[in-house]
Short mmCIF file of C-alpha atoms in Angstrom, two decimals:
data_model
loop_
_atom_site.label_atom_id
_atom_site.label_comp_id
_atom_site.label_asym_id
_atom_site.label_seq_id
_atom_site.Cartn_x
_atom_site.Cartn_y
_atom_site.Cartn_z
CA MET H 955 -0.01 0.04 0.37
CA GLU H 956 2.88 2.54 1.12
CA ARG H 957 4.34 1.84 -2.28
CA ASP H 958 1.25 2.22 -4.36
CA ARG H 959 1.17 6.02 -2.05
CA MET H 960 4.66 7.03 -3.76
CA LEU H 961 3.99 5.78 -7.38
CA GLU H 962 0.91 7.92 -7.28
CA ARG H 963 2.93 10.94 -5.61
CA VAL H 964 5.79 10.49 -8.29
CA HIS H 965 3.25 10.78 -11.08
CA SER H 966 1.02 13.67 -9.54
CA THR H 967 4.42 15.32 -9.88
CA ARG H 968 3.98 15.17 -13.75
CA ARG H 969 0.84 16.29 -14.07
CA PRO H 970 0.83 19.66 -15.89
CA THR H 971 -1.56 22.90 -14.28
CA LEU H 972 -4.71 22.83 -15.97
CA PRO H 973 -6.69 25.97 -16.82
CA GLY H 974 -9.02 25.50 -14.04
CA ASP H 975 -6.44 25.05 -11.33
CA ASP H 976 -6.27 27.68 -8.56
CA ASP H 977 -3.07 28.09 -6.17
CA ASN H 978 -5.67 29.56 -3.69
CA SER H 979 -7.43 26.25 -3.69
CA ASP H 980 -7.06 23.62 -0.88
CA ASP H 981 -8.45 20.65 -3.04
CA GLY H 982 -5.42 18.55 -3.70
CA ASP H 983 -2.98 20.57 -2.14
CA ASP H 984 -0.90 18.70 0.02
CA SER H 985 1.33 21.36 1.24
CA LYS H 986 -1.92 23.01 2.90
CA THR H 987 -2.77 19.89 4.80
CA LYS H 988 -0.10 18.04 5.28
CA LYS H 989 2.81 18.43 7.58
CA THR H 990 5.66 19.37 4.97
CA ILE H 991 8.44 16.68 4.58
CA PRO H 992 12.03 17.43 2.79
CA LEU H 993 12.49 15.96 -0.16
CA THR H 994 15.48 14.77 0.08
CA THR H 995 14.16 12.85 3.17
CA ARG H 996 11.37 11.37 1.18
CA PHE H 997 13.77 9.99 -1.29
CA CYS H 998 16.26 8.44 1.15
CA ASN H 999 13.45 6.69 3.04
CA PHE H 1000 11.74 5.96 -0.56
CA VAL H 1001 15.30 4.34 -1.63
CA SER H 1002 15.60 2.55 1.62
CA ARG H 1003 12.27 0.46 1.02
CA ASN H 1004 12.14 -0.02 -2.60
CA GLY H 1005 15.90 0.39 -4.03
CA LEU H 1006 17.15 2.09 -6.88
CA LEU H 1007 15.16 0.64 -9.73
CA TRP H 1008 11.62 2.81 -9.48
CA PRO H 1009 13.46 6.41 -9.77
CA LEU H 1010 15.97 5.28 -12.02
CA LEU H 1011 13.55 3.87 -14.59
CA THR H 1012 11.60 7.27 -14.06
CA LEU H 1013 14.57 9.30 -14.74
CA SER H 1014 14.75 7.01 -17.76
CA PHE H 1015 11.23 7.84 -18.78
CA LEU H 1016 11.08 11.26 -18.31
CA ALA H 1017 14.50 11.43 -19.88
CA VAL H 1018 13.08 9.93 -22.94
CA LEU H 1019 9.84 12.13 -22.82
CA PHE H 1020 11.45 15.33 -23.02
CA PHE H 1021 13.82 14.48 -25.78
CA SER H 1022 10.70 13.13 -27.89
CA SER H 1023 9.07 16.37 -27.12
CA ALA H 1024 12.16 18.22 -28.45
CA VAL H 1025 12.84 16.64 -31.61
CA PHE H 1026 8.87 16.82 -31.99
CA TYR H 1027 8.71 20.23 -31.29
CA THR H 1028 11.77 21.11 -34.20
CA ARG H 1029 10.48 19.14 -37.09
CA THR H 1030 7.64 20.94 -36.91
CA LEU H 1031 8.42 24.11 -36.02
CA VAL H 1032 8.20 25.16 -39.42
CA CYS H 1033 4.12 24.80 -39.34
CA VAL H 1034 3.24 27.36 -36.38
CA GLY H 1035 0.35 28.49 -37.19
CA SER H 1036 -1.51 26.21 -39.13
CA SER H 1037 -2.38 22.46 -38.39
CA PHE H 1038 0.49 19.46 -38.70
CA ASP H 1039 -0.95 17.48 -41.86
CA PRO H 1040 1.28 14.15 -41.77
CA HIS H 1041 0.84 13.76 -45.35
CA SER H 1042 1.73 17.55 -46.07
CA ARG H 1043 4.78 18.50 -47.60
CA VAL H 1044 6.51 19.25 -44.70
CA GLY H 1045 5.42 15.91 -43.33
CA PHE H 1046 6.21 14.07 -46.23
CA PHE H 1047 9.84 15.64 -46.74
CA GLY H 1048 10.92 17.04 -43.43
CA PHE H 1049 12.08 20.13 -42.61
CA ASP H 1050 15.34 19.64 -44.77
CA GLY H 1051 13.47 18.09 -48.13
CA LEU H 1052 11.62 21.69 -48.16
CA GLU H 1053 14.60 23.20 -49.26
CA SER H 1054 16.86 20.84 -51.46
CA ASP H 1055 16.62 17.20 -52.40
CA PHE H 1056 18.64 17.09 -55.48
CA GLY H 1057 22.46 17.19 -53.62
CA SER H 1058 25.13 18.29 -56.04
CA LEU H 1059 21.92 18.67 -58.40
CA GLY H 1060 20.42 21.64 -57.42
CA VAL H 1061 20.32 25.19 -58.22
CA PRO H 1062 22.95 26.34 -61.71
CA TRP H 1063 24.16 29.52 -61.03
CA CYS H 1064 25.39 31.57 -63.55
CA ARG H 1065 29.15 32.44 -63.55
CA SER H 1066 30.61 35.43 -63.74
CA LYS H 1067 34.02 36.82 -65.24
CA HIS H 1068 35.54 38.05 -61.96
CA GLY H 1069 33.71 36.55 -59.37
CA LYS H 1070 31.64 39.77 -58.79
CA THR H 1071 28.76 39.81 -56.28
CA VAL H 1072 25.88 42.36 -55.26
CA GLU H 1073 26.69 44.96 -52.44
CA TRP H 1074 23.27 44.18 -50.52
CA THR H 1075 23.07 41.72 -47.59
CA SER H 1076 20.17 39.94 -46.25
CA LYS H 1077 20.06 42.31 -43.40
CA ASP H 1078 19.66 44.90 -46.11
CA LEU H 1079 16.73 42.52 -47.65
CA ILE H 1080 14.68 41.99 -44.55
CA SER H 1081 14.97 45.72 -43.52
CA GLY H 1082 13.85 46.64 -47.26
CA LEU H 1083 10.93 44.00 -46.84
CA GLU H 1084 9.27 45.91 -43.64
CA GLU H 1085 9.96 49.32 -45.85
CA PHE H 1086 8.05 47.49 -48.81
CA VAL H 1087 5.09 45.70 -47.57
CA PRO H 1088 2.36 48.84 -46.53
CA ILE H 1089 3.38 50.44 -50.03
CA TYR H 1090 2.40 47.22 -51.67
CA GLU H 1091 -0.68 46.65 -49.53
CA ASN H 1092 -1.56 50.15 -51.49
CA ARG H 1093 -1.02 48.91 -55.00
CA PRO H 1094 -3.94 49.87 -57.62
CA ILE H 1095 -3.98 46.87 -58.83
CA LYS H 1096 -4.93 44.09 -56.31
CA ASN H 1097 -5.46 41.01 -58.10
CA ASN H 1098 -2.41 41.04 -60.82
CA MET H 1099 -3.28 37.77 -62.39
CA PHE H 1100 -0.34 36.81 -65.13
CA GLY H 1101 1.65 39.60 -63.72
CA MET H 1102 4.10 40.05 -61.02
CA GLY H 1103 2.93 38.67 -57.53
CA PHE H 1104 5.10 39.80 -54.15
CA ASP H 1105 8.04 38.59 -54.42
CA HIS H 1106 9.09 40.15 -58.06
CA SER H 1107 7.88 43.26 -57.36
CA PHE H 1108 9.56 43.22 -53.48
CA GLY H 1109 12.51 42.16 -55.99
CA LEU H 1110 12.63 44.84 -58.34
CA TRP H 1111 11.42 48.10 -55.85
CA PHE H 1112 14.32 46.71 -54.16
CA ILE H 1113 16.78 46.31 -56.74
CA THR H 1114 15.77 49.67 -58.28
CA ARG H 1115 15.89 51.62 -54.68
CA TRP H 1116 19.41 50.34 -54.19
CA LEU H 1117 20.70 51.16 -57.70
CA LYS H 1118 18.84 54.41 -58.09
CA PRO H 1119 19.08 55.08 -61.84
CA ASP H 1120 18.66 57.85 -63.88
CA LEU H 1121 16.24 56.50 -66.30
CA MET H 1122 14.42 52.86 -66.23
CA ILE H 1123 13.25 51.26 -69.45
CA GLU H 1124 10.75 48.19 -68.89
CA SER H 1125 9.35 46.03 -71.72
CA GLY H 1126 6.51 44.33 -71.30
CA ALA H 1127 3.90 46.64 -69.20
CA PHE H 1128 0.72 44.79 -68.87
CA LYS H 1129 -1.67 46.78 -66.88
CA GLY H 1130 1.17 48.83 -65.34
CA HIS H 1131 2.04 46.85 -62.41
CA SER H 1132 5.94 47.28 -62.98
CA THR H 1133 5.70 50.65 -63.98
CA TRP H 1134 4.36 51.14 -60.15
CA VAL H 1135 6.48 49.33 -58.71
CA LEU H 1136 9.24 51.42 -60.53
CA ARG H 1137 7.49 54.78 -59.56
CA GLN H 1138 7.76 53.77 -56.07
CA ALA H 1139 11.01 53.21 -55.60
CA MET H 1140 12.32 56.29 -57.49
CA PRO H 1141 9.13 58.88 -57.29
CA ASP H 1142 10.76 61.45 -59.54
CA THR H 1143 13.22 59.55 -62.21
CA ARG H 1144 11.85 59.64 -65.72
CA ILE H 1145 10.07 55.87 -67.27
CA ILE H 1146 10.26 54.45 -70.32
CA SER H 1147 7.64 51.86 -71.26
CA VAL H 1148 8.00 49.24 -73.97
CA THR H 1149 4.83 47.69 -74.94
CA PRO H 1150 2.59 46.54 -77.61
CA ARG H 1151 -0.50 47.41 -75.98
CA HIS H 1152 -0.95 50.92 -73.75
CA PRO H 1153 -2.08 49.88 -69.93
CA GLU H 1154 -5.07 53.03 -70.41
CA LYS H 1155 -7.02 49.96 -72.68
CA TYR H 1156 -7.03 48.35 -69.60
CA LEU H 1157 -8.47 50.96 -67.33
CA LYS H 1158 -11.79 49.95 -69.53
CA LYS H 1159 -11.92 46.66 -67.87
CA GLY H 1160 -10.93 47.39 -64.34
CA PRO H 1161 -7.91 48.28 -62.35
CA ALA H 1162 -4.57 49.32 -64.35
CA TYR H 1163 -2.04 52.10 -63.88
CA VAL H 1164 -0.82 55.08 -66.04
CA ASP H 1165 2.44 56.79 -65.06
CA GLN H 1166 2.17 60.76 -66.18
CA ASN H 1167 5.97 60.96 -65.90
CA CYS H 1168 6.84 57.88 -68.41
CA THR H 1169 6.97 57.87 -72.03
CA TYR H 1170 4.83 54.96 -73.63
CA PHE H 1171 6.35 53.78 -76.91
CA ALA H 1172 2.84 51.25 -77.21
CA GLY H 1173 -0.25 51.07 -79.28
CA LYS H 1174 0.36 52.66 -82.44
CA ASP H 1175 3.44 53.69 -81.09
CA PHE H 1176 5.02 50.33 -80.31
CA ILE H 1177 8.49 49.71 -81.02
CA ASP H 1178 9.88 46.66 -80.38
CA PHE H 1179 13.31 46.95 -77.51
CA GLY H 1180 15.53 45.97 -80.09
CA ASN H 1181 14.40 48.16 -82.82
CA VAL H 1182 14.60 51.54 -80.50
CA ASP H 1183 17.35 53.87 -81.75
CA TRP H 1184 18.40 54.06 -77.84
CA LYS H 1185 21.13 56.41 -78.82
CA SER H 1186 18.81 59.01 -80.04
CA VAL H 1187 16.05 58.35 -77.12
CA LEU H 1188 18.58 58.87 -74.71
CA LYS H 1189 19.84 62.16 -75.61
CA LYS H 1190 16.39 63.11 -75.47
CA HIS H 1191 16.10 62.50 -72.01
CA GLY H 1192 19.42 63.50 -71.60
CA VAL H 1193 21.23 60.55 -70.15
CA THR H 1194 24.94 59.92 -71.58
CA ASP H 1195 25.74 57.81 -68.85
CA LEU H 1196 24.35 54.12 -69.63
CA SER H 1197 26.16 52.95 -66.72
CA ARG H 1198 22.83 54.57 -64.73
CA VAL H 1199 19.77 53.34 -66.71
CA LEU H 1200 18.34 50.27 -65.31
CA VAL H 1201 16.34 47.82 -67.85
CA PHE H 1202 13.88 45.50 -66.92
CA PHE H 1203 12.81 42.78 -69.04
CA ASP H 1204 9.11 41.09 -68.81
CA ASP H 1205 8.27 40.59 -72.26
CA HIS H 1206 8.43 36.89 -72.16
CA GLN H 1207 11.15 36.87 -75.48
CA SER H 1208 14.47 34.85 -75.08
CA GLU H 1209 16.92 36.20 -72.35
CA LEU H 1210 19.77 35.52 -74.73
CA LYS H 1211 18.06 37.59 -77.40
CA ARG H 1212 17.57 40.46 -74.87
CA LEU H 1213 21.27 40.52 -73.45
CA LYS H 1214 22.83 40.75 -76.31
CA GLN H 1215 20.51 43.45 -77.64
CA ALA H 1216 21.04 45.32 -74.26
CA LEU H 1217 24.81 45.16 -74.92
CA LYS H 1218 24.93 46.53 -78.11
CA ALA H 1219 22.70 49.59 -76.68
CA GLY H 1220 25.56 49.74 -74.11
CA PHE H 1221 23.27 49.04 -70.91
CA ARG H 1222 24.58 47.52 -67.97
CA HIS H 1223 22.00 46.80 -65.60
CA ILE H 1224 18.79 43.99 -66.06
CA VAL H 1225 16.44 42.64 -64.36
CA PHE H 1226 14.79 39.64 -66.30
CA GLU H 1227 11.30 38.93 -64.53
CA ASP H 1228 10.49 35.23 -65.72
CA ASN H 1229 13.74 33.87 -65.60
CA TYR H 1230 12.48 30.25 -65.94
CA ASP H 1231 14.02 27.01 -64.60
CA THR H 1232 15.03 24.24 -67.18
CA GLY H 1233 11.97 22.25 -68.76
CA THR H 1234 9.47 25.15 -67.72
CA GLY H 1235 8.42 28.62 -69.22
CA ASP H 1236 7.67 29.65 -73.00
CA HIS H 1237 10.94 31.60 -73.58
CA TYR H 1238 14.84 30.61 -73.20
CA SER H 1239 16.44 32.08 -69.83
CA LEU H 1240 19.29 32.30 -68.39
CA ARG H 1241 19.09 29.62 -66.09
CA GLN H 1242 18.50 27.52 -68.56
CA ILE H 1243 21.48 28.44 -70.55
CA CYS H 1244 23.49 28.40 -67.37
CA ASP H 1245 22.05 25.19 -66.44
CA GLN H 1246 25.58 23.71 -67.67
CA SER H 1247 27.00 20.01 -66.48
CA TYR H 1248 30.08 21.44 -65.31
CA ILE H 1249 28.74 23.98 -63.24
CA ARG H 1250 27.81 23.43 -59.79
CA GLY H 1251 24.11 22.63 -59.18
CA GLY H 1252 24.07 22.06 -63.17
CA GLY H 1253 23.42 19.45 -65.40
CA HIS H 1254 20.69 16.59 -65.85
CA SER H 1255 20.11 12.58 -66.28
CA CYS H 1256 17.32 11.38 -68.44
CA PHE H 1257 17.75 7.85 -67.25
CA LYS H 1258 14.46 7.28 -65.80
CA ASP H 1259 15.96 4.85 -62.84
CA SER H 1260 18.39 7.18 -61.75
CA ASP H 1261 18.00 9.48 -58.36
CA GLU H 1262 17.39 12.57 -59.63
CA ALA H 1263 14.39 10.94 -61.85
CA ARG H 1264 12.83 9.38 -58.44
CA THR H 1265 12.99 12.18 -57.06
CA ARG H 1266 11.62 14.39 -59.57
CA ALA H 1267 8.87 11.87 -59.49
CA ARG H 1268 8.08 12.37 -55.99
CA ARG H 1269 8.59 16.53 -55.53
CA LYS H 1270 6.11 16.17 -59.02
CA HIS H 1271 2.98 15.48 -56.64
CA PHE H 1272 3.99 18.48 -54.10
CA TRP H 1273 5.24 21.42 -56.21
CA GLU H 1274 2.98 22.49 -59.68
CA LYS H 1275 6.05 23.92 -61.41
CA ALA H 1276 8.24 21.02 -60.26
CA VAL H 1277 9.49 18.83 -63.81
CA ASP H 1278 9.80 15.02 -64.04
CA ILE H 1279 11.80 13.16 -66.43
CA ASP H 1280 9.79 13.13 -68.92
CA GLU H 1281 8.76 16.82 -68.53
CA LEU H 1282 12.38 17.95 -68.37
CA CYS H 1283 13.98 15.51 -71.49
CA GLY H 1284 13.20 15.43 -75.31
CA PRO H 1285 14.27 13.27 -78.25
CA GLY H 1286 18.18 12.08 -78.03
CA GLU H 1287 17.83 12.63 -74.11
CA ALA H 1288 17.75 16.31 -74.93
CA TRP H 1289 17.62 18.21 -71.39
CA TRP H 1290 18.51 21.64 -71.86
CA GLY H 1291 15.75 24.97 -72.39
CA VAL H 1292 12.63 22.96 -72.96
CA ARG H 1293 13.37 19.18 -73.83
CA GLY H 1294 16.27 20.25 -75.87
CA TYR H 1295 14.16 23.63 -77.34
CA MET H 1296 14.69 27.04 -77.31
CA ARG H 1297 11.58 29.07 -76.68
CA ASP H 1298 10.75 32.46 -77.51
CA ASP H 1299 7.94 35.09 -77.96
CA PHE H 1300 5.79 33.90 -75.58
CA ASN H 1301 6.49 30.41 -77.45
CA HIS H 1302 5.34 31.53 -80.53
CA SER H 1303 9.05 30.38 -81.62
CA ASN H 1304 10.23 26.98 -80.68
CA LYS H 1305 13.14 25.61 -82.14
CA PRO H 1306 15.31 22.66 -81.20
CA ILE H 1307 18.89 23.44 -80.26
CA SER H 1308 22.06 21.33 -79.91
CA HIS H 1309 23.51 21.02 -76.52
CA SER H 1310 26.87 21.83 -78.34
CA GLU H 1311 25.15 25.35 -79.41
CA HIS H 1312 23.54 25.75 -76.01
CA PHE H 1313 27.47 24.87 -74.58
CA GLN H 1314 27.96 27.78 -76.65
CA ASN H 1315 25.47 30.22 -75.40
CA SER H 1316 26.85 29.66 -71.99
CA ARG H 1317 30.04 30.70 -72.75
CA PHE H 1318 29.58 33.64 -74.44
CA VAL H 1319 26.73 34.46 -71.42
CA GLU H 1320 29.49 34.07 -69.01
CA SER H 1321 31.79 36.33 -70.99
CA VAL H 1322 29.61 39.73 -70.43
CA LEU H 1323 28.83 38.66 -67.03
CA ASP H 1324 30.04 41.39 -64.22
CA ILE H 1325 27.28 39.83 -61.53
CA TYR H 1326 24.44 37.42 -61.77
CA TRP H 1327 21.87 37.61 -58.46
CA GLU H 1328 18.44 35.86 -58.28
CA VAL H 1329 16.18 37.32 -55.70
CA PRO H 1330 15.30 35.31 -53.45
CA PRO H 1331 11.58 33.89 -52.78
CA THR H 1332 10.10 36.34 -49.67
CA ALA H 1333 9.72 33.41 -47.18
CA GLY H 1334 9.62 29.60 -46.78
CA PRO H 1335 7.04 27.69 -48.21
CA SER H 1336 5.26 26.83 -45.01
CA LEU H 1337 4.98 30.80 -44.23
CA THR H 1338 3.37 31.47 -47.28
CA HIS H 1339 2.21 28.41 -48.27
CA GLN H 1340 2.81 28.46 -51.50
CA THR H 1341 2.60 25.40 -53.77
CA ARG H 1342 4.16 26.12 -57.34
CA TYR H 1343 8.06 26.80 -57.48
CA ASP H 1344 10.22 23.74 -56.28
CA PRO H 1345 12.51 25.17 -53.55
CA SER H 1346 14.85 22.47 -54.01
CA ARG H 1347 15.55 24.64 -57.75
CA SER H 1348 15.92 27.83 -55.59
CA TYR H 1349 18.16 29.89 -53.32
CA PRO H 1350 17.30 30.33 -49.60
CA PRO H 1351 14.49 32.33 -48.95
CA ILE H 1352 15.08 35.84 -47.14
CA VAL H 1353 12.60 34.76 -44.56
CA GLU H 1354 13.35 31.15 -43.57
CA ASP H 1355 10.75 28.35 -42.54
CA GLY H 1356 10.39 28.52 -38.84
CA ARG H 1357 11.18 31.89 -38.30
CA TYR H 1358 6.95 32.73 -38.39
CA GLY H 1359 7.86 35.74 -35.75
CA LEU H 1360 9.73 37.24 -38.14
CA PHE H 1361 7.07 36.77 -41.38
CA GLN H 1362 4.69 38.68 -39.00
CA ARG H 1363 6.66 41.29 -37.65
CA LEU H 1364 7.46 42.44 -41.40
CA GLY H 1365 3.62 42.56 -42.18
CA LEU H 1366 3.56 39.49 -44.63
CA GLY H 1367 1.11 37.30 -42.51
CA ARG H 1368 -1.57 40.30 -43.81
CA LEU H 1369 -1.04 39.47 -47.12
CA ASP H 1370 -3.26 37.30 -49.27
CA ARG H 1371 -1.42 33.72 -49.53
CA SER H 1372 -1.83 34.14 -53.56
CA VAL H 1373 0.39 36.98 -54.02
CA PHE H 1374 3.39 34.86 -53.30
CA ASN H 1375 2.42 32.09 -55.87
CA GLY H 1376 3.89 33.74 -58.54
CA TYR H 1377 7.80 32.85 -58.13
CA THR H 1378 10.14 32.57 -61.08
CA GLN H 1379 13.83 33.31 -60.14
CA MET H 1380 13.86 36.81 -61.30
CA VAL H 1381 17.42 37.44 -61.83
CA TYR H 1382 19.57 41.31 -61.64
CA VAL H 1383 22.46 41.09 -64.10
CA GLN H 1384 25.28 43.16 -64.57
CA ILE H 1385 26.88 42.75 -68.13
CA SER H 1386 29.60 44.19 -69.64
CA LYS H 1387 31.75 43.64 -73.08
CA PRO H 1388 33.46 40.53 -73.87
CA GLU H 1389 37.27 41.16 -72.99
CA SER H 1390 39.67 40.98 -75.79
#
């Protein structure tokens, strides 16, 4: 009987305080009804009667319970704010699986001539997010379907704000959201917008943005970026230093073509909005060009029994823009571009290219590239609940999974989750003529 009473006391010390418990209540509180016996005396009496077996078993049980709780907490920390679903992406891949599952076949990074990188840091990006969120909440086009979401809007705003160009040029304006973003970054700087359809045409059907300090080559005045006499246009705008000009491409044209056109005109700072991953997209992108076997994170296998094939097949169930081997590889195991094709002009032009040509394209890009920097996702997928891009094919987010407090503090939790579903590896590049 005495042994049962002692066991009851041991178990009662592990009982958590319940919401209805009251420290001033006499019910069940031995300290207010019985004489207090020192804990050491109780322990010595218990050991003298029963030996060390039960204390050791109790301590072992508590240690296992604590360790299991700690492991469970760290593994599910990413799901703060939502119920844990064992069949969700987090439950299936675990914490690490959200970030990368390819090992060396990860994210291709275009190699620059001298290994230069951008000046800004992760702290600068976080500070920028804190400033940009309230700006974005006041955007004129709330539903920008088929246009930029939050990640790229922030990227364009941040890069522009940092570079402080004397002139901003955009090719592809759609309803004018990107024009509005540029204007928020540089309130008084001139913008040149090259776009087939004038944004004012969209005002008849819903929200759009037309900038009063913008020169539009649109509608009947439209001229393709590659056909504009930029020397005379820049002279008209009083711009003589082309290193003070930022060019933004969101026109779904081959980025290799646009890169060569910008280089010929003398521009140095370029942002490509849709820098599509290999196997995806409607135009030939820098990321596709730089996805080479000799680059860490580049190259692919079309072998259906390979680890990569199994990994891609598994991740395809969870990420809409993930591609499996059948989608990645074309005739003759061609895995570059989109199944070995160079797409251009919204996929209206779609021609196969050889791997040799694809390789030479990458060497050309490297010869003119001073800086290559992909805008990282704003926050981890468990925070944004995005379902499109595969995190294993992108660099770590600015706000990593598990940093729920920071996500909320920056105001990101106030945004509709749909605005985070448009990430396509936007990239900033700085270029110069090849060295002779």
